[in-house]
């Protein structure tokens, strides 16, 4: 009977630990500010604006264009974009 009680208490402890861990993960995910990133794929749209920021996160290039937001771009577009200068999507 004691072995069964120990097993039940151990299972309950593990369950409570997993619930607490999930609660912490949910809190951290809710605390993050979501970002909307657009992909430039609308050819001929005439998108133009001022580049206000550039970011590279290790595998994705993005630029921020005033009035439009953040866009995923390829390396050529990233290298061509200059902060404070005009940018037009070809």
Coordinates of C-alpha atoms in Angstrom, one line a residue:
X1 CA 0.0 0.0 0.0
X2 CA 2.9 2.4 0.7
X3 CA 4.4 1.9 -2.7
X4 CA 1.1 2.8 -4.3
X5 CA 0.9 6.0 -2.2
X6 CA 4.4 7.0 -3.1
X7 CA 3.7 6.4 -6.8
X8 CA 0.5 8.5 -6.6
X9 CA 2.3 11.3 -4.8
X10 CA 5.1 11.3 -7.3
X11 CA 2.7 11.4 -10.3
X12 CA 0.8 14.3 -8.6
X13 CA 4.1 16.2 -8.0
X14 CA 5.1 15.7 -11.7
X15 CA 1.7 16.8 -12.9
X16 CA 1.8 20.0 -10.7
X17 CA 5.4 20.7 -11.9
X18 CA 4.3 20.4 -15.6
X19 CA 1.3 22.7 -15.0
X20 CA 3.5 25.3 -13.3
X21 CA 6.0 25.1 -16.2
X22 CA 3.3 25.6 -18.8
X23 CA 1.9 28.5 -16.8
X24 CA 5.3 30.2 -16.9
X25 CA 5.6 29.6 -20.7
X26 CA 2.2 31.1 -21.3
X27 CA 3.1 34.2 -19.3
X28 CA 6.3 34.7 -21.2
X29 CA 4.5 34.2 -24.6
X30 CA 1.8 36.7 -23.6
X31 CA 4.4 39.2 -22.5
X32 CA 6.0 39.3 -26.0
X33 CA 4.9 42.1 -28.3
X34 CA 3.7 40.6 -31.6
X35 CA 5.3 42.0 -34.8
X36 CA 3.6 42.0 -38.2
X37 CA 6.1 41.3 -41.0
X38 CA 5.0 41.7 -44.6
X39 CA 6.7 39.9 -47.5
X40 CA 7.2 42.0 -50.6
X41 CA 5.8 39.9 -53.4
X42 CA 3.3 42.3 -55.0
X43 CA 5.1 43.1 -58.3
X44 CA 4.2 46.4 -59.9
X45 CA 2.5 47.8 -56.8
X46 CA 4.6 51.0 -56.7
X47 CA 5.4 50.7 -53.0
X48 CA 7.7 53.6 -51.9
X49 CA 8.8 55.1 -48.7
X50 CA 11.7 56.0 -46.4
X51 CA 13.7 53.2 -44.8
X52 CA 13.7 53.7 -41.1
X53 CA 15.4 50.4 -40.0
X54 CA 17.2 47.3 -41.1
X55 CA 17.4 44.0 -39.2
X56 CA 19.1 40.6 -39.8
X57 CA 18.2 37.8 -37.4
X58 CA 20.7 35.2 -38.6
X59 CA 18.6 33.9 -41.5
X60 CA 16.1 36.6 -42.5
X61 CA 16.6 40.1 -43.8
X62 CA 14.0 42.7 -43.0
X63 CA 13.6 46.4 -43.5
X64 CA 11.2 48.9 -41.9
X65 CA 9.6 51.4 -44.4
X66 CA 7.8 54.5 -43.0
X67 CA 4.1 54.3 -43.5
X68 CA 4.1 50.6 -44.5
X69 CA 5.8 48.6 -41.7
X70 CA 8.3 45.8 -41.7
X71 CA 9.1 43.7 -44.8
X72 CA 11.1 40.6 -45.5
X73 CA 13.5 41.2 -48.3
X74 CA 16.3 39.3 -50.0
X75 CA 20.0 40.1 -49.4
X76 CA 20.3 42.3 -52.5
X77 CA 17.4 44.5 -51.4
X78 CA 18.7 44.6 -47.8
X79 CA 22.2 45.7 -49.0
X80 CA 20.7 48.3 -51.4
X81 CA 18.4 49.8 -48.7
X82 CA 20.0 52.8 -46.8
X83 CA 18.4 54.0 -43.6
X84 CA 17.0 57.5 -44.1
X85 CA 16.9 57.2 -47.9
X86 CA 13.9 56.5 -50.2
X87 CA 13.1 52.9 -51.1
X88 CA 10.9 51.7 -53.9
X89 CA 10.0 48.1 -54.6
X90 CA 10.6 47.2 -58.2

